[in-house]
C-alpha positions as MATLAB code, in Angstrom:
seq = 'XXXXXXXXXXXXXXXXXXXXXXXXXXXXXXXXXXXXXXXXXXXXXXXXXXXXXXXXXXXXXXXXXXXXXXXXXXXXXXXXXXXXXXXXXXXXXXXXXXXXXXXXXXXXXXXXXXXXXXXXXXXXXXXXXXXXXXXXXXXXXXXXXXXXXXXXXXXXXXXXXXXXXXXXXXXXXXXXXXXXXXXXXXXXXXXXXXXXXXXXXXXXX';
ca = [
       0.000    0.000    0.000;
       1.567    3.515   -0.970;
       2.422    6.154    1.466;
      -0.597    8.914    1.168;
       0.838   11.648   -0.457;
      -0.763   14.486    1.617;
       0.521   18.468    2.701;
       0.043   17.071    6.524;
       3.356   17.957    8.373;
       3.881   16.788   11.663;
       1.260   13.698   11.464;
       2.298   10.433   10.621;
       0.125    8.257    8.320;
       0.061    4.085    9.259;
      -1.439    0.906    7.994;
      -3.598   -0.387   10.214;
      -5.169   -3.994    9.621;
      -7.936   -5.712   11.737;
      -7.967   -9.746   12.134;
      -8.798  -12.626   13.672;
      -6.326  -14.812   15.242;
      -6.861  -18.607   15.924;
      -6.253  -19.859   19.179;
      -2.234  -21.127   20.100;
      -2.474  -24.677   19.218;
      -4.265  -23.923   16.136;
      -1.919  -20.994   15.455;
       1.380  -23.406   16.107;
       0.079  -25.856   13.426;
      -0.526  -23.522   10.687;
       2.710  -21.639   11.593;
       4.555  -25.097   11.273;
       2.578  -25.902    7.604;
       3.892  -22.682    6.506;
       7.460  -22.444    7.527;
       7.226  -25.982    5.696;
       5.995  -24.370    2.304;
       8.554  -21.622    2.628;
      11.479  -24.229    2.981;
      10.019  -26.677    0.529;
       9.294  -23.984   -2.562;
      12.043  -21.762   -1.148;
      10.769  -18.482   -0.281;
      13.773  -17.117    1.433;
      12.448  -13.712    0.767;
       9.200  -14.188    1.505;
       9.272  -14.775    5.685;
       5.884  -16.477    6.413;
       3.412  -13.796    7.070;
       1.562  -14.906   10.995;
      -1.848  -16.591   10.739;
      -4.693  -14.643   10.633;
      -8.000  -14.096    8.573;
      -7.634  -10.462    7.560;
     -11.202   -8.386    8.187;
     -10.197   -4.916    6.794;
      -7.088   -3.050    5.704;
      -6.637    0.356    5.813;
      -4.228    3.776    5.769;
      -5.160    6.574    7.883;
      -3.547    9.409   10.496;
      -2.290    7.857   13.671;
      -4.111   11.316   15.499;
      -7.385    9.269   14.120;
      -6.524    6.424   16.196;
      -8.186    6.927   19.411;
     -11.859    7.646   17.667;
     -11.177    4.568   15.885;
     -10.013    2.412   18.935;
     -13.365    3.630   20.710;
     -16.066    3.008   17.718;
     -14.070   -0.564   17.171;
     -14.571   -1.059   20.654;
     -18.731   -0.071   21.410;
     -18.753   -2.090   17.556;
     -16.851   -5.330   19.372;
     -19.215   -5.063   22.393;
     -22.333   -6.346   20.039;
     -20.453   -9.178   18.437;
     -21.339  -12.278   19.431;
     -18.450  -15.080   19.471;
     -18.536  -17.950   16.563;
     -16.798  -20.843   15.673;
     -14.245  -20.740   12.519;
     -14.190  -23.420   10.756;
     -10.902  -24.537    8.210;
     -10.834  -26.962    6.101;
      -8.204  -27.920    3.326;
      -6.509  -25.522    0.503;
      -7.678  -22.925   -2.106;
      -5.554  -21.114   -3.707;
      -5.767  -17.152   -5.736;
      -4.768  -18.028   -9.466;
      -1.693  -17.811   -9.808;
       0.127  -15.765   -6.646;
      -1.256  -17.640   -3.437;
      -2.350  -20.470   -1.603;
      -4.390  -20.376    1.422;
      -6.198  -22.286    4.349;
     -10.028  -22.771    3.360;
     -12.771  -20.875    5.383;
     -15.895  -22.247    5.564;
     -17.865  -20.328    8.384;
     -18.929  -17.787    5.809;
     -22.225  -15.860    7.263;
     -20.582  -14.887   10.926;
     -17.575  -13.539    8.906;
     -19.692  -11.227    6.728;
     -21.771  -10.291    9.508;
     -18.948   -9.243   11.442;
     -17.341   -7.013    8.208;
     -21.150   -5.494    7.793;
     -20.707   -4.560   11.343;
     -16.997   -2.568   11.384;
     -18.543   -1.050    7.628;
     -20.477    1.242   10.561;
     -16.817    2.604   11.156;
     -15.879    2.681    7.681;
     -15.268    6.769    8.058;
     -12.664    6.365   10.679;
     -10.872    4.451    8.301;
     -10.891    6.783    5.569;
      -8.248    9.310    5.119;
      -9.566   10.743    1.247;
     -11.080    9.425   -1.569;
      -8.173    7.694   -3.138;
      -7.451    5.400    0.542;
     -10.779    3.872    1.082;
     -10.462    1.160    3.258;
     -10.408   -2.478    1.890;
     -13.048   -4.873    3.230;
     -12.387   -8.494    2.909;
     -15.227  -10.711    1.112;
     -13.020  -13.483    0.581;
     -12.015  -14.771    4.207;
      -9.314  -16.971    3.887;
      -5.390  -17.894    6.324;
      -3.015  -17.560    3.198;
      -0.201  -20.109    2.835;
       1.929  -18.212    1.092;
       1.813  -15.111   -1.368;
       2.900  -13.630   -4.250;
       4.626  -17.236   -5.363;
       6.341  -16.902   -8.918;
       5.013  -19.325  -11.446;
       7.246  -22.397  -10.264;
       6.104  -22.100   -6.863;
       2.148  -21.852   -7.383;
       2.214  -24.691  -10.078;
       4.472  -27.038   -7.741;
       2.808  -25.707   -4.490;
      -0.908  -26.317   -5.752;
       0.209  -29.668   -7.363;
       1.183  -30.753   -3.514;
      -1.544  -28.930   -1.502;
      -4.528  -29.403   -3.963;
      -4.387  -32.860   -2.835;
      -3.501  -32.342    0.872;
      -6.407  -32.493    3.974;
      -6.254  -29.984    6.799;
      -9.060  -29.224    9.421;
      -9.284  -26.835   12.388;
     -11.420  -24.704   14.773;
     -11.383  -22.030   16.556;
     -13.874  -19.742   18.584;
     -13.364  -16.322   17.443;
     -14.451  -13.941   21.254;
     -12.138  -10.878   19.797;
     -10.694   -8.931   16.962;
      -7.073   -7.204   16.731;
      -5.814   -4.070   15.451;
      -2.646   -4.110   14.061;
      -0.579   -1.273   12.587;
       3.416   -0.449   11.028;
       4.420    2.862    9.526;
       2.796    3.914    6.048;
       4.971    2.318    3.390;
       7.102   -0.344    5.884;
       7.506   -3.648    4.569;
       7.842   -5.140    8.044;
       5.838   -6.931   10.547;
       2.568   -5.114   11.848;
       2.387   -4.674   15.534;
      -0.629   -5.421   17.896;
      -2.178   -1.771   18.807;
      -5.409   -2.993   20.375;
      -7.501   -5.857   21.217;
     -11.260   -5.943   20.757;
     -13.674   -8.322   22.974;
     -16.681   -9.490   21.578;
     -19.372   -9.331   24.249;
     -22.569  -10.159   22.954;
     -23.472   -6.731   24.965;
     -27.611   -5.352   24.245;
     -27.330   -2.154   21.988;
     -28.653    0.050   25.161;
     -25.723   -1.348   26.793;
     -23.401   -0.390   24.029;
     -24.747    3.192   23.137;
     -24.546    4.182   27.085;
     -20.691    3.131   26.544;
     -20.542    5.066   23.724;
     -22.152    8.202   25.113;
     -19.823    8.027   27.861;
     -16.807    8.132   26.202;
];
């Protein structure tokens, strides 16, 4: 994602992306399946990204951060938790291959939801925020033509299951235009919490 090209000294413009995270055994396995890939196809250069199902991706001001922390949050406090359900391989023709998602309605319920803070997310017209319709834990990315055909050869055939109970979402953010590894900013229960319940929290803030 490109660095926003905005007259806006003194403020400091970061990538922010919000995910679900399975739990540690689940999260161990897949880590193990894709430092495998990496070694097997070689992707020195490509360090295995960490496991997550990716909700929404977005640039904006860091001074926008605490508005957006606090609508995430009265958002979160409606959510009720659900089971995520993987199962085998899929891949994107011809860049990726990922973990299968099959719990598809909680997942776009849950995007619908955070749309509600879609203007917190938007710094101008040209960064909109990017909603994820296809939920999916990628294998690996942007593999070069040998490593897709070989990769999907091995893994189209392969069987993986797992579960997980998703009760909260992250919020993870690096520096506009850093290649490196987002950090956790802020963690985001889901309570199940009656909308009186939620709009006295958010009047109170």
């Amino acid at each position: 994602m490109e660095s926003p090209n905005l007259p806006m000294p003194g403020y400091k413009a970061h990538e922010y992306l919000l995910v679900l995270r399975p739990h540690q055994e689940l999260w161990d396995r897949i880590v193990k399946l894709k430092e495998s890939f990496a070694t097997s196809y070689k992707l020195h250069s490509n360090r295995p990204t960490k496991p997550h199902i990716a909700l929404v991706q977005f640039t904006n001001w860091s001074m926008m951060e605490e508005r957006l922390i606090q609508r995430l949050h009265t958002i979160a406090m409606g959510i009720i938790p659900f089971k995520v359900e993987l199962k085998d391989f899929g891949t994107f023709p011809t860049h990726t291959i990922y973990i299968q998602v099959l719990s598809r309605e909680p997942l776009k319920e849950l995007t619908n939801s955070l749309k509600e803070a879609r203007r917190l997310m938007t710094i101008n017209q040209e960064f909109k925020p990017h909603f994820l319709e296809e939920p999916v834990i990628p294998l690996a990315r942007k593999l070069k033509p040998w490593q897709y055909e070989k990769g999907w050869l091995e893994y189209a055939h392969r069987q993986f299951t797992g579960r997980f109970i998703a009760d909260n979402m992250l919020l993870l953010k690096r520096p506009s235009g850093d290649k490196g590894p987002y950090q956790i900013l802020q963690r985001f229960e889901f309570q199940n919490l009656p909308v009186a319940t939620r709009q006295g929290q958010l009047f109170s803030c």
